[in-house]
């Protein structure tokens, strides 16, 4: 698959979405560090699950809201070493943020392979909505241009969301610049985003076909920069309790063990979506998931959300684990020794997630929230950061594939 001619790249990205012009990037590859941000330990697991359900428009289970307490105050410290805001990860890695520049202004953003909008907190929001955030001010940028008549809106299943107007500006990620990249400026944001003070917005790295800008969808940063890269790829090298990175245009073979296994995606979905039809728990036999939903490889979701058959099979192997009735939240005694989880990525590759990574956060003094949760019977599985912390992941835009290998 890797041998497919790279000249196909330009044809692959000639979709019915508007594009911007990349500047001439001499290095042809670039790396961005991603830092783990921890929140209130007791609430992160339930809050992360609720956030994932909202993202995909899934209705929250009855009784679930009683479990969710979103952190109100999260303290960040600037190191003064490299201008990057750092935070010490707590027991779990709640979110991972990376710095970018928009019109020369630095923002800490969530890189999200499960969406395709680049939207920012900005000076057009009232002060009470931006407290604790760094904000982009288009009036301070000489390269900002208003996109006349364009708007965007993201609406989640619980009616939370964000909306606003659209412009273009120069976006710099790790030294690679795209001129006239579409920037979505929020003028309305729900309180869940306002309270998430560690993040100033989102860089969507899905496909432009699911971008929400109207009347014309816009290409993502990756789609716009891809023609300048040494290889039409970006990689996610995300680690547990330590700094990780994204790298565009290069695959660093020192960061993983063995060969990469590539899995074709379904481009019609707009996501980096693959098949996942089998699994095993610990040293147990391989099991088939007979009605398996396709799986989205999503760096913007903290947990893994799988079909009920998979989730129940795993937690049945953990003494006193529960999938709580009205909320559906999978919990277990914090002193339990969790088994490894082996999950199929494509038809032949089985990824191993070590047992310790299957624990996400504390819910109480005795009980913890699992990293593997139910997808509520929906038609998608969502493989988030629990998977990324065990696997080096390559997003191959040229061949429409995702590559996997264990971290070294």
Coordinates of C-alpha atoms in Angstrom, one line a residue:
X1 CA 0.0 0.0 0.0
X2 CA 2.8 2.4 0.8
X3 CA 4.1 1.9 -2.7
X4 CA 1.1 3.6 -4.3
X5 CA 2.3 6.6 -6.3
X6 CA 2.4 9.8 -4.3
X7 CA 1.3 11.7 -7.4
X8 CA -2.2 10.5 -6.5
X9 CA -2.2 13.0 -3.6
X10 CA -3.3 16.0 -5.6
X11 CA -6.2 14.1 -7.1
X12 CA -7.3 12.7 -3.7
X13 CA -7.6 16.2 -2.3
X14 CA -9.4 17.7 -5.2
X15 CA -12.7 17.6 -3.3
X16 CA -15.5 20.1 -3.4
X17 CA -14.1 22.2 -0.6
X18 CA -12.3 25.6 -0.7
X19 CA -8.6 25.5 -0.3
X20 CA -5.8 27.8 0.8
X21 CA -2.3 28.3 -0.4
X22 CA 0.6 26.9 1.7
X23 CA 3.7 29.0 1.9
X24 CA 7.0 27.5 0.8
X25 CA 8.1 25.4 3.7
X26 CA 11.8 24.6 3.4
X27 CA 11.9 21.8 5.9
X28 CA 9.1 19.8 4.4
X29 CA 8.4 18.2 7.7
X30 CA 7.7 19.7 11.2
X31 CA 6.9 18.5 14.7
X32 CA 4.6 20.0 17.3
X33 CA 4.8 18.9 21.0
X34 CA 1.5 18.0 22.7
X35 CA 1.3 18.3 26.4
X36 CA -1.1 16.4 28.7
X37 CA -3.4 18.6 30.8
X38 CA -5.0 17.2 34.0
X39 CA -8.2 18.3 35.6
X40 CA -10.1 17.6 38.8
X41 CA -9.2 13.9 39.4
X42 CA -12.5 12.7 40.7
X43 CA -14.6 14.0 37.9
X44 CA -12.5 13.6 34.7
X45 CA -13.7 10.1 33.7
X46 CA -17.5 10.9 33.7
X47 CA -16.9 14.4 32.2
X48 CA -14.7 12.9 29.4
X49 CA -17.4 10.3 28.6
X50 CA -20.1 13.0 28.6
X51 CA -18.0 15.1 26.3
X52 CA -17.5 12.2 23.8
X53 CA -21.3 11.5 23.8
X54 CA -22.0 15.2 23.1
X55 CA -19.4 15.4 20.3
X56 CA -21.1 12.7 18.3
X57 CA -24.6 13.8 19.1
X58 CA -25.5 10.8 21.2
X59 CA -28.2 11.2 23.9
X60 CA -26.8 10.9 27.4
X61 CA -28.2 7.9 29.3
X62 CA -30.8 8.6 32.0
X63 CA -29.1 9.3 35.3
X64 CA -25.7 10.1 33.6
X65 CA -25.8 13.8 34.5
X66 CA -25.5 13.0 38.1
X67 CA -22.1 11.5 37.5
X68 CA -20.7 14.5 35.6
X69 CA -19.0 17.4 37.4
X70 CA -17.0 19.5 35.1
X71 CA -13.9 21.1 36.6
X72 CA -14.5 24.7 37.4
X73 CA -10.9 25.9 37.9
X74 CA -7.8 24.4 36.2
X75 CA -4.4 26.1 37.0
X76 CA -1.8 26.3 34.2
X77 CA 1.8 27.5 34.6
X78 CA 4.0 29.1 31.9
X79 CA 7.5 27.8 32.1
X80 CA 9.2 30.7 30.4
X81 CA 11.4 28.3 28.5
X82 CA 9.8 28.0 25.1
X83 CA 6.5 30.0 25.4
X84 CA 4.5 26.8 25.7
X85 CA 2.0 26.5 28.5
X86 CA 2.7 23.4 30.5
X87 CA 0.8 21.5 33.1
X88 CA 1.7 18.4 35.2
X89 CA -0.5 15.5 34.2
X90 CA -2.5 14.1 37.1
X91 CA -3.5 10.5 37.5
X92 CA -5.0 10.4 34.0
X93 CA -4.4 12.4 30.8
X94 CA -7.6 14.3 30.3
X95 CA -6.6 16.3 27.3
X96 CA -3.5 17.1 25.2
X97 CA -2.9 20.6 23.8
X98 CA -0.5 22.0 21.2
X99 CA 0.5 25.6 20.4
X100 CA -0.2 27.1 17.1
X101 CA -0.1 30.7 15.7
X102 CA -3.0 32.4 14.0
X103 CA -2.1 35.7 12.5
X104 CA 1.0 35.7 14.7
X105 CA -1.0 35.1 17.9
X106 CA -0.3 32.0 20.0
X107 CA -3.2 29.7 21.1
X108 CA -3.2 26.4 22.8
X109 CA -5.3 24.0 20.7
X110 CA -6.7 20.5 20.7
X111 CA -5.7 18.6 17.6
X112 CA -8.7 16.5 16.7
X113 CA -8.7 13.8 14.0
X114 CA -12.4 13.3 14.7
X115 CA -13.6 16.7 13.3
X116 CA -12.8 19.1 10.5
X117 CA -13.2 22.7 11.8
X118 CA -10.5 25.1 13.0
X119 CA -12.3 27.3 15.4
X120 CA -11.0 29.7 18.0
X121 CA -11.9 31.7 21.1
X122 CA -11.6 35.3 20.0
X123 CA -12.0 39.0 20.8
X124 CA -15.6 39.1 19.5
X125 CA -16.8 37.0 22.4
X126 CA -17.8 38.9 25.6
X127 CA -15.2 39.0 28.4
X128 CA -17.1 36.6 30.6
X129 CA -16.9 34.0 27.9
X130 CA -13.1 34.3 27.4
X131 CA -11.9 34.5 31.0
X132 CA -9.0 32.1 31.4
X133 CA -8.5 31.6 27.6
X134 CA -6.0 33.1 25.2
X135 CA -8.0 34.8 22.5
X136 CA -7.4 35.5 18.8
X137 CA -8.0 39.2 17.9
X138 CA -8.4 39.6 14.1
X139 CA -8.0 43.3 14.5
X140 CA -4.4 42.7 15.5
X141 CA -3.6 40.7 12.4
X142 CA -2.5 42.3 9.2
X143 CA -3.3 39.1 7.2
X144 CA -6.9 38.5 8.4
X145 CA -9.6 38.7 5.8
X146 CA -13.3 38.4 6.4
X147 CA -15.1 35.6 4.4
X148 CA -18.2 37.5 3.4
X149 CA -21.5 35.6 4.0
X150 CA -19.8 32.6 5.5
X151 CA -20.9 31.1 8.8
X152 CA -20.3 27.9 10.9
X153 CA -22.1 26.0 13.6
X154 CA -21.4 23.0 15.6
X155 CA -24.3 21.6 17.6
X156 CA -24.1 18.6 19.9
X157 CA -26.8 16.2 21.0
X158 CA -27.4 18.0 24.3
X159 CA -27.9 21.3 22.5
X160 CA -24.5 22.6 23.5
X161 CA -22.2 23.9 20.8
X162 CA -20.5 26.9 19.2
X163 CA -21.2 29.2 16.2
X164 CA -19.9 32.3 14.5
X165 CA -18.4 33.9 11.4
X166 CA -15.5 32.9 9.2
X167 CA -12.3 34.6 8.0
X168 CA -9.0 33.6 6.6
X169 CA -5.5 34.2 8.1
X170 CA -2.0 32.8 8.2
X171 CA -1.8 29.7 10.4
X172 CA 1.7 28.5 11.6
X173 CA 2.0 25.1 13.1
X174 CA 5.5 24.1 14.1
X175 CA 7.0 26.5 11.5
X176 CA 4.8 25.3 8.5
X177 CA 2.5 28.1 7.3
X178 CA -0.7 28.1 5.3
X179 CA -1.8 31.5 4.0
X180 CA -5.5 32.1 3.9
X181 CA -6.5 29.2 6.0
X182 CA -10.1 29.3 7.0
X183 CA -10.5 30.3 10.6
X184 CA -13.9 30.0 12.4
X185 CA -14.4 32.7 15.0
X186 CA -16.9 31.9 17.7
X187 CA -19.5 34.5 18.6
X188 CA -21.6 32.0 20.6
X189 CA -20.2 29.2 22.8
X190 CA -21.9 27.0 25.3
X191 CA -20.8 26.9 28.9
X192 CA -19.1 23.5 28.5
X193 CA -16.5 25.2 26.2
X194 CA -16.2 28.3 28.4
X195 CA -15.3 26.1 31.4
X196 CA -12.7 24.2 29.4
X197 CA -10.2 27.0 30.1
X198 CA -7.1 25.1 29.2
X199 CA -8.1 25.0 25.5
X200 CA -8.4 28.0 23.2
X201 CA -10.0 26.1 20.3
X202 CA -9.7 23.1 18.1
X203 CA -7.7 22.1 15.0
X204 CA -9.8 19.6 13.1
X205 CA -7.7 17.0 11.2
X206 CA -10.5 14.9 9.7
X207 CA -11.6 15.5 6.1
X208 CA -13.0 18.7 4.7
X209 CA -16.2 16.9 3.6
X210 CA -17.5 17.2 7.2
X211 CA -16.4 20.8 7.7
X212 CA -19.4 22.9 8.9
X213 CA -18.7 26.2 7.1
X214 CA -21.6 27.4 4.9
X215 CA -22.3 28.0 2.1
X216 CA -19.0 26.3 1.1
X217 CA -17.1 23.7 3.1
X218 CA -13.4 24.6 3.8
X219 CA -10.3 22.4 3.7
X220 CA -8.4 21.5 6.9
X221 CA -4.9 22.7 7.6
X222 CA -3.5 19.2 6.7
X223 CA -5.3 19.2 3.4
X224 CA -3.9 22.6 2.5
X225 CA -0.3 21.9 3.6
X226 CA -0.1 18.3 2.3
X227 CA 1.4 19.2 -1.1
X228 CA 4.5 20.7 0.5
X229 CA 5.3 17.8 2.7
X230 CA 8.1 15.2 2.1
X231 CA 5.4 12.6 2.6
X232 CA 1.6 13.2 2.7
X233 CA 1.3 12.1 6.3
X234 CA 1.1 13.2 9.8
X235 CA 1.8 11.1 12.9
X236 CA 0.5 11.1 16.5
X237 CA 3.1 10.0 19.0
X238 CA 1.1 10.4 22.3
X239 CA 2.4 9.0 25.5
X240 CA 1.0 8.4 29.0
X241 CA 1.9 11.0 31.6
X242 CA 4.5 12.7 29.4
X243 CA 4.9 15.1 26.5
X244 CA 3.9 13.7 23.1
X245 CA 4.0 15.1 19.6
X246 CA 2.5 15.4 16.2
X247 CA 4.8 15.4 13.2
X248 CA 3.8 16.3 9.7
X249 CA 5.6 15.1 6.6
X250 CA 7.8 12.5 8.2
X251 CA 7.5 9.1 10.0
X252 CA 10.1 8.8 12.8
X253 CA 10.9 5.1 12.9
X254 CA 12.7 5.5 16.2
X255 CA 9.4 6.0 18.0
X256 CA 7.8 2.6 17.4
X257 CA 8.6 -1.1 17.5
X258 CA 8.4 -3.4 14.4
X259 CA 6.8 -2.6 11.1
X260 CA 3.8 -0.3 10.7
X261 CA 0.6 -2.1 9.7
X262 CA -1.6 0.1 7.4
X263 CA -5.4 -0.2 7.3
X264 CA -7.5 1.4 4.6
X265 CA -10.1 3.9 5.7
X266 CA -13.6 4.5 4.4
X267 CA -13.3 8.0 2.9
X268 CA -17.1 8.4 2.4
X269 CA -17.5 8.9 6.2
X270 CA -15.3 12.0 6.4
X271 CA -13.5 10.4 9.3
X272 CA -10.4 8.3 9.7
X273 CA -12.7 5.3 9.9
X274 CA -11.7 1.6 9.8
X275 CA -13.1 -1.8 10.6
X276 CA -12.7 -3.4 14.0
X277 CA -14.5 -6.8 14.2
X278 CA -12.6 -8.8 16.8
X279 CA -10.9 -8.5 20.2
X280 CA -9.6 -10.5 23.2
X281 CA -9.1 -9.9 26.9
X282 CA -5.9 -10.7 28.7
X283 CA -4.7 -14.2 27.7
X284 CA -8.2 -15.2 26.6
X285 CA -9.2 -16.4 23.1
X286 CA -9.9 -14.1 20.2
X287 CA -13.6 -13.2 20.1
X288 CA -15.6 -12.0 17.2
X289 CA -17.8 -8.9 17.5
X290 CA -20.6 -10.1 15.1
X291 CA -22.4 -6.8 14.6
X292 CA -19.3 -4.6 14.8
X293 CA -19.7 -0.9 14.2
X294 CA -16.9 0.9 12.2
X295 CA -14.3 2.6 14.4
X296 CA -13.2 6.2 14.2
X297 CA -9.5 6.9 15.1
X298 CA -10.1 10.1 17.1
X299 CA -7.3 12.0 18.9
X300 CA -9.9 14.5 20.2
X301 CA -11.7 11.9 22.4
X302 CA -10.0 10.8 25.7
X303 CA -11.7 7.4 26.0
X304 CA -12.4 4.3 23.9
X305 CA -16.1 3.9 23.2
X306 CA -16.9 0.4 21.9
X307 CA -19.9 -1.8 21.1
X308 CA -21.6 -3.2 24.2
X309 CA -20.6 -6.7 23.5
X310 CA -16.9 -5.7 23.6
X311 CA -17.2 -3.5 26.7
X312 CA -19.1 -6.1 28.7
X313 CA -16.8 -8.9 27.7
X314 CA -13.8 -6.9 29.0
X315 CA -15.2 -5.7 32.3
X316 CA -16.6 -9.2 33.1
X317 CA -13.0 -10.2 33.5
X318 CA -12.5 -7.6 36.3
X319 CA -13.8 -8.6 39.7
X320 CA -16.5 -6.3 41.1
X321 CA -16.4 -4.1 38.0
X322 CA -19.8 -2.6 37.1
X323 CA -21.6 -0.9 34.2
X324 CA -23.9 1.2 36.4
X325 CA -27.5 0.9 35.4
X326 CA -29.0 4.3 34.8
X327 CA -25.7 6.0 33.8
X328 CA -24.0 3.2 31.9
X329 CA -20.6 4.2 33.3
X330 CA -18.1 1.4 33.5
X331 CA -16.3 1.5 36.9
X332 CA -14.1 -0.9 38.9
X333 CA -12.3 -1.1 42.2
X334 CA -9.2 1.1 41.9
X335 CA -7.0 -1.6 43.5
X336 CA -8.0 -4.1 40.7
X337 CA -5.3 -5.4 38.4
X338 CA -6.7 -4.8 34.9
X339 CA -6.1 -7.3 32.0
X340 CA -4.6 -6.2 28.7
X341 CA -7.0 -5.4 25.9
X342 CA -6.4 -6.6 22.4
X343 CA -8.4 -5.0 19.6
X344 CA -8.5 -5.5 15.9
X345 CA -7.6 -2.5 13.8
X346 CA -8.5 -3.6 10.2
X347 CA -8.6 -7.3 9.1
X348 CA -5.4 -8.6 10.6
X349 CA -3.6 -6.2 13.1
X350 CA -4.3 -6.7 16.8
X351 CA -3.3 -3.7 18.9
X352 CA -2.5 -4.4 22.6
X353 CA -3.4 -1.8 25.2
X354 CA -1.7 -2.7 28.5
X355 CA -4.0 -3.2 31.5
X356 CA -2.7 -0.1 33.4
X357 CA -3.8 2.1 30.5
X358 CA -7.3 0.8 30.7
X359 CA -7.8 2.8 33.9
X360 CA -8.8 6.4 33.2
X361 CA -9.5 8.2 36.5
X362 CA -10.8 8.0 40.0
X363 CA -14.5 8.4 40.6
X364 CA -14.3 8.1 44.4
X365 CA -11.8 6.9 46.9
X366 CA -12.5 3.3 46.1
X367 CA -13.9 3.3 42.5
X368 CA -12.2 4.2 39.2
X369 CA -13.6 5.0 35.8
X370 CA -12.5 2.6 33.0
X371 CA -10.9 3.8 29.8
X372 CA -13.2 1.5 27.8
X373 CA -16.8 2.6 27.8
X374 CA -20.0 1.8 25.9
X375 CA -21.0 3.5 22.6
X376 CA -24.6 3.3 23.7
X377 CA -25.6 1.0 20.8
X378 CA -24.7 3.7 18.3
X379 CA -23.4 2.9 14.8
X380 CA -19.8 3.9 15.5
X381 CA -17.0 2.9 17.8
X382 CA -14.7 5.8 18.9
X383 CA -11.1 4.9 19.5
X384 CA -9.6 7.8 21.4
X385 CA -6.5 8.6 23.4
X386 CA -6.6 5.3 25.4
X387 CA -5.5 3.7 22.1
X388 CA -3.1 6.4 21.1
X389 CA -1.2 6.1 24.4
X390 CA -0.4 2.5 23.4
X391 CA 0.1 2.9 19.7
X392 CA 2.1 5.1 17.3
X393 CA -0.4 6.2 14.7
X394 CA 0.2 7.4 11.1
X395 CA -2.5 9.3 9.2
X396 CA -1.6 8.7 5.5
X397 CA -3.5 11.3 3.4
X398 CA -1.9 10.1 0.2
X399 CA -3.1 6.5 0.4
X400 CA -6.2 7.1 2.6
X401 CA -4.9 4.7 5.3
X402 CA -4.0 4.7 9.0
X403 CA -0.8 2.9 10.2
X404 CA -0.3 1.4 13.6
X405 CA 2.7 0.1 15.6
X406 CA 3.4 -0.2 19.4
X407 CA 5.3 2.5 21.0
X408 CA 9.0 1.6 21.7

